Short mmCIF file of C-alpha atoms in Angstrom, two decimals:
data_model
loop_
_atom_site.label_atom_id
_atom_site.label_comp_id
_atom_site.label_asym_id
_atom_site.label_seq_id
_atom_site.Cartn_x
_atom_site.Cartn_y
_atom_site.Cartn_z
CA MET A 24 214.69 47.39 -91.84
CA PHE A 25 215.10 50.58 -89.82
CA ASP A 26 211.35 51.15 -89.77
CA SER A 27 210.93 47.61 -88.40
CA ILE A 28 213.42 47.96 -85.54
CA ALA A 29 212.50 51.56 -84.65
CA PRO A 30 210.32 50.74 -81.58
CA ARG A 31 213.22 49.01 -79.79
CA TYR A 32 216.11 50.88 -81.37
CA ASP A 33 216.93 53.12 -78.39
CA LEU A 34 216.67 50.23 -75.92
CA LEU A 35 219.04 48.12 -78.00
CA ASN A 36 221.52 50.98 -78.29
CA ARG A 37 221.67 51.26 -74.51
CA VAL A 38 221.82 47.50 -73.90
CA LEU A 39 224.33 46.60 -76.60
CA SER A 40 226.68 49.50 -75.77
CA ALA A 41 226.24 49.21 -71.98
CA GLY A 42 225.09 52.83 -72.02
CA LEU A 43 228.28 54.12 -73.65
CA ASP A 44 226.46 55.32 -76.76
CA GLN A 45 225.25 58.40 -74.89
CA LYS A 46 228.78 59.30 -73.78
CA TRP A 47 230.03 58.92 -77.35
CA ARG A 48 227.35 61.30 -78.61
CA HIS A 49 228.13 63.92 -75.99
CA ARG A 50 231.82 63.71 -76.89
CA ALA A 51 230.95 64.28 -80.55
CA VAL A 52 228.99 67.42 -79.67
CA ARG A 53 231.88 68.77 -77.58
CA GLU A 54 234.21 68.37 -80.55
CA LEU A 55 232.03 70.70 -82.62
CA GLN A 56 233.22 73.65 -80.50
CA LEU A 57 229.95 75.44 -81.15
CA GLY A 58 229.64 79.18 -80.86
CA LYS A 59 226.61 81.23 -79.86
CA ALA A 60 223.17 80.19 -81.21
CA PRO A 61 224.53 77.70 -83.75
CA HIS A 62 222.50 76.12 -86.54
CA VAL A 63 223.38 72.41 -86.60
CA LEU A 64 222.56 69.61 -89.05
CA ASP A 65 222.20 66.09 -87.66
CA LEU A 66 222.29 63.79 -90.67
CA CYS A 67 220.92 60.23 -90.34
CA THR A 68 219.33 61.47 -87.12
CA GLY A 69 217.32 58.29 -86.44
CA THR A 70 215.39 58.80 -83.21
CA ALA A 71 217.10 62.18 -82.65
CA ASP A 72 219.45 61.14 -79.82
CA LEU A 73 222.33 63.21 -81.22
CA ALA A 74 220.08 66.18 -81.92
CA LEU A 75 218.88 66.04 -78.32
CA ALA A 76 222.47 65.72 -77.05
CA THR A 77 223.33 68.88 -79.00
CA THR A 78 220.58 70.95 -77.42
CA ALA A 79 221.38 69.51 -73.98
CA GLN A 80 224.89 70.95 -74.21
CA HIS A 81 223.91 74.06 -76.14
CA PRO A 82 220.39 75.20 -75.22
CA ASP A 83 220.66 78.09 -77.69
CA ALA A 84 221.31 75.76 -80.64
CA SER A 85 218.79 75.00 -83.36
CA VAL A 86 219.03 71.57 -85.00
CA ILE A 87 217.61 70.11 -88.17
CA GLY A 88 217.60 66.32 -88.13
CA VAL A 89 217.38 64.47 -91.45
CA ASP A 90 216.68 60.75 -91.92
CA PHE A 91 215.08 58.46 -94.50
CA SER A 92 213.20 56.28 -91.97
CA GLY A 93 209.72 57.59 -91.25
CA ALA A 94 209.26 55.31 -88.22
CA MET A 95 212.52 56.49 -86.67
CA LEU A 96 211.55 60.11 -87.20
CA ARG A 97 208.12 59.59 -85.61
CA LEU A 98 209.77 58.22 -82.47
CA GLY A 99 212.30 61.03 -82.51
CA LEU A 100 209.51 63.60 -82.79
CA GLY A 101 207.84 62.10 -79.73
CA LYS A 102 211.08 62.50 -77.76
CA VAL A 103 211.52 66.07 -78.98
CA ARG A 104 207.98 66.98 -77.96
CA GLU A 105 208.35 65.28 -74.59
CA ALA A 106 211.44 67.40 -73.97
CA GLU A 107 209.49 70.49 -75.13
CA LEU A 108 212.12 71.23 -77.76
CA ASP A 109 209.82 71.63 -80.77
CA SER A 110 211.11 75.16 -81.30
CA LYS A 111 214.75 74.00 -81.24
CA ILE A 112 214.76 70.68 -83.13
CA ARG A 113 213.10 70.15 -86.50
CA LEU A 114 212.99 66.66 -88.01
CA VAL A 115 212.77 66.19 -91.77
CA ARG A 116 212.52 63.07 -93.90
CA GLY A 117 215.23 63.20 -96.53
CA ASP A 118 218.10 61.58 -98.38
CA ALA A 119 221.66 61.93 -97.07
CA THR A 120 222.92 62.18 -100.66
CA ARG A 121 220.54 65.08 -101.38
CA ILE A 122 220.34 66.99 -98.12
CA PRO A 123 217.30 69.32 -98.04
CA VAL A 124 219.33 72.26 -96.71
CA GLY A 125 220.71 75.32 -98.50
CA ASP A 126 224.34 75.91 -99.48
CA ALA A 127 226.65 77.07 -96.66
CA SER A 128 223.70 77.35 -94.29
CA VAL A 129 224.76 75.37 -91.19
CA ASP A 130 227.43 76.03 -88.55
CA ALA A 131 228.17 72.37 -87.79
CA ALA A 132 227.05 68.86 -88.69
CA THR A 133 226.92 65.48 -86.99
CA ILE A 134 226.28 61.87 -88.00
CA GLY A 135 225.85 59.23 -85.32
CA PHE A 136 226.42 55.68 -86.63
CA GLY A 137 224.74 56.50 -89.92
CA ILE A 138 227.34 57.14 -92.62
CA ARG A 139 227.91 53.37 -92.88
CA ASN A 140 224.24 52.93 -93.84
CA VAL A 141 224.29 55.47 -96.67
CA ALA A 142 224.35 53.71 -100.05
CA GLU A 143 226.90 56.19 -101.42
CA PRO A 144 228.73 57.80 -98.48
CA THR A 145 230.97 59.85 -100.74
CA LEU A 146 227.90 61.66 -102.08
CA ALA A 147 226.82 62.38 -98.51
CA LEU A 148 230.27 63.82 -97.70
CA GLY A 149 230.04 66.04 -100.76
CA GLU A 150 226.62 67.22 -99.65
CA LEU A 151 227.92 67.94 -96.15
CA ALA A 152 230.68 70.07 -97.65
CA ARG A 153 228.03 71.94 -99.63
CA VAL A 154 225.74 72.77 -96.70
CA LEU A 155 228.44 73.61 -94.14
CA ARG A 156 229.80 77.12 -93.93
CA PRO A 157 233.56 77.52 -94.47
CA GLY A 158 235.31 76.79 -91.18
CA ALA A 159 232.35 74.82 -89.81
CA ARG A 160 233.07 71.53 -88.07
CA LEU A 161 231.86 68.01 -88.78
CA ALA A 162 231.70 65.16 -86.26
CA ILE A 163 230.99 61.58 -87.38
CA LEU A 164 230.63 58.62 -85.01
CA GLU A 165 231.09 55.16 -86.49
CA PHE A 166 231.96 51.69 -85.27
CA GLY A 167 235.54 50.44 -85.52
CA GLN A 168 237.76 47.60 -84.38
CA PRO A 169 239.60 47.66 -81.02
CA ARG A 170 243.38 48.00 -81.38
CA ILE A 171 244.47 46.02 -78.30
CA PRO A 172 244.83 42.33 -79.33
CA GLY A 173 243.01 40.67 -76.38
CA ILE A 174 240.18 43.18 -76.39
CA ARG A 175 239.98 42.93 -80.17
CA THR A 176 239.47 39.14 -79.97
CA LEU A 177 236.84 39.39 -77.23
CA TYR A 178 235.00 42.18 -79.03
CA ALA A 179 235.05 40.27 -82.32
CA TRP A 180 233.33 37.34 -80.57
CA TYR A 181 230.76 39.65 -78.96
CA PHE A 182 230.11 41.49 -82.22
CA ARG A 183 229.81 38.35 -84.35
CA TYR A 184 227.79 36.10 -82.03
CA LEU A 185 226.30 37.73 -78.92
CA LEU A 186 225.23 41.06 -80.41
CA PRO A 187 223.19 39.53 -83.27
CA ALA A 188 221.51 37.08 -80.87
CA VAL A 189 220.52 39.76 -78.36
CA GLY A 190 219.54 42.14 -81.15
CA LYS A 191 217.30 39.53 -82.77
CA LEU A 192 215.68 38.65 -79.44
CA ILE A 193 214.83 42.22 -78.48
CA SER A 194 214.12 43.73 -81.90
CA ARG A 195 212.24 40.65 -83.17
CA HIS A 196 213.85 41.26 -86.55
CA GLN A 197 215.53 38.32 -88.26
CA SER A 198 218.46 40.09 -89.90
CA ALA A 199 218.91 43.65 -88.64
CA TYR A 200 221.56 42.89 -86.05
CA SER A 201 223.38 40.47 -88.32
CA TYR A 202 223.57 43.30 -90.81
CA LEU A 203 225.35 45.48 -88.23
CA PRO A 204 228.58 43.44 -87.86
CA ALA A 205 228.57 42.66 -91.58
CA SER A 206 228.37 46.34 -92.51
CA VAL A 207 231.05 47.31 -90.00
CA GLY A 208 233.31 44.65 -91.50
CA THR A 209 233.05 46.21 -94.95
CA PHE A 210 233.44 49.84 -93.79
CA PRO A 211 236.83 51.43 -94.61
CA PRO A 212 239.46 51.45 -91.85
CA PRO A 213 239.85 54.76 -89.95
CA ALA A 214 242.90 56.08 -91.83
CA GLU A 215 241.26 55.38 -95.19
CA PHE A 216 237.93 56.93 -94.24
CA ALA A 217 239.69 60.01 -92.84
CA LYS A 218 241.38 60.46 -96.24
CA THR A 219 238.01 60.11 -97.95
CA ILE A 220 236.59 62.88 -95.75
CA GLU A 221 239.58 65.08 -96.56
CA SER A 222 239.12 64.53 -100.28
CA HIS A 223 235.60 65.96 -100.13
CA GLY A 224 236.40 69.50 -99.04
CA PHE A 225 237.54 69.09 -95.43
CA VAL A 226 240.78 69.86 -93.60
CA SER A 227 242.26 69.02 -90.18
CA VAL A 228 240.63 65.58 -90.28
CA ARG A 229 241.17 63.42 -87.19
CA ALA A 230 240.12 59.84 -86.44
CA VAL A 231 239.83 59.60 -82.65
CA PRO A 232 239.44 56.11 -81.12
CA LEU A 233 236.89 55.90 -78.30
CA THR A 234 236.59 53.00 -75.81
CA PHE A 235 239.63 51.07 -77.09
CA GLY A 236 238.65 51.76 -80.71
CA ILE A 237 235.21 50.15 -80.53
CA VAL A 238 234.01 53.47 -81.94
CA TYR A 239 235.84 56.14 -83.91
CA LEU A 240 235.03 59.82 -83.82
CA TYR A 241 235.95 61.57 -87.06
CA VAL A 242 236.37 65.32 -86.64
CA ALA A 243 236.93 67.65 -89.59
CA THR A 244 236.67 71.29 -90.61
CA ARG A 245 235.04 72.54 -93.80
CA ALA A 246 237.75 74.09 -95.94
CA ALA A 247 237.55 77.83 -96.54
#
């Protein structure tokens, strides 16, 4: 599915989020509180938007982006080369439940709207705890449900009806953007997912609502 929608994935992200997806990514990078010349893992990197946002804010950072979709990675590589960041961003095809990175080898990690798509997210969280150095920070962006009643109702209509229709029209894929609201509906609520993160070797876990709770930013620190 992700290979099929890859050519229009970035366009749909901008259209369906009204451009807010870029602001959410930049906020996630700020929450990492990166030091000098950090080594960052971007898991489920897709077309490398979050990896590029990291180097935009921290030009001295090096990023390894991991994803299972070859088509997404090819598009991401084109963006990396266009930005002349080949020496800063390396993209690797891999499994989020078996991250191809050494133990305690990265200073921070990010996931942008990808943990929901991992078949066994708890395995991915365990892997993230393995590859992060003690004290390193993790930032995860994922869709949520608005908390304000009127906005929640309007967003539910948009998410259930308009988003799949627009997504199908632009992506030309029959089911990809019906899958999105369905998968969000089955994802654990913020408090529950924050506890799951904590149970896999992380402390100081926060679930921060962004844009009325349309998106949640989960921030955590790898336990010492």
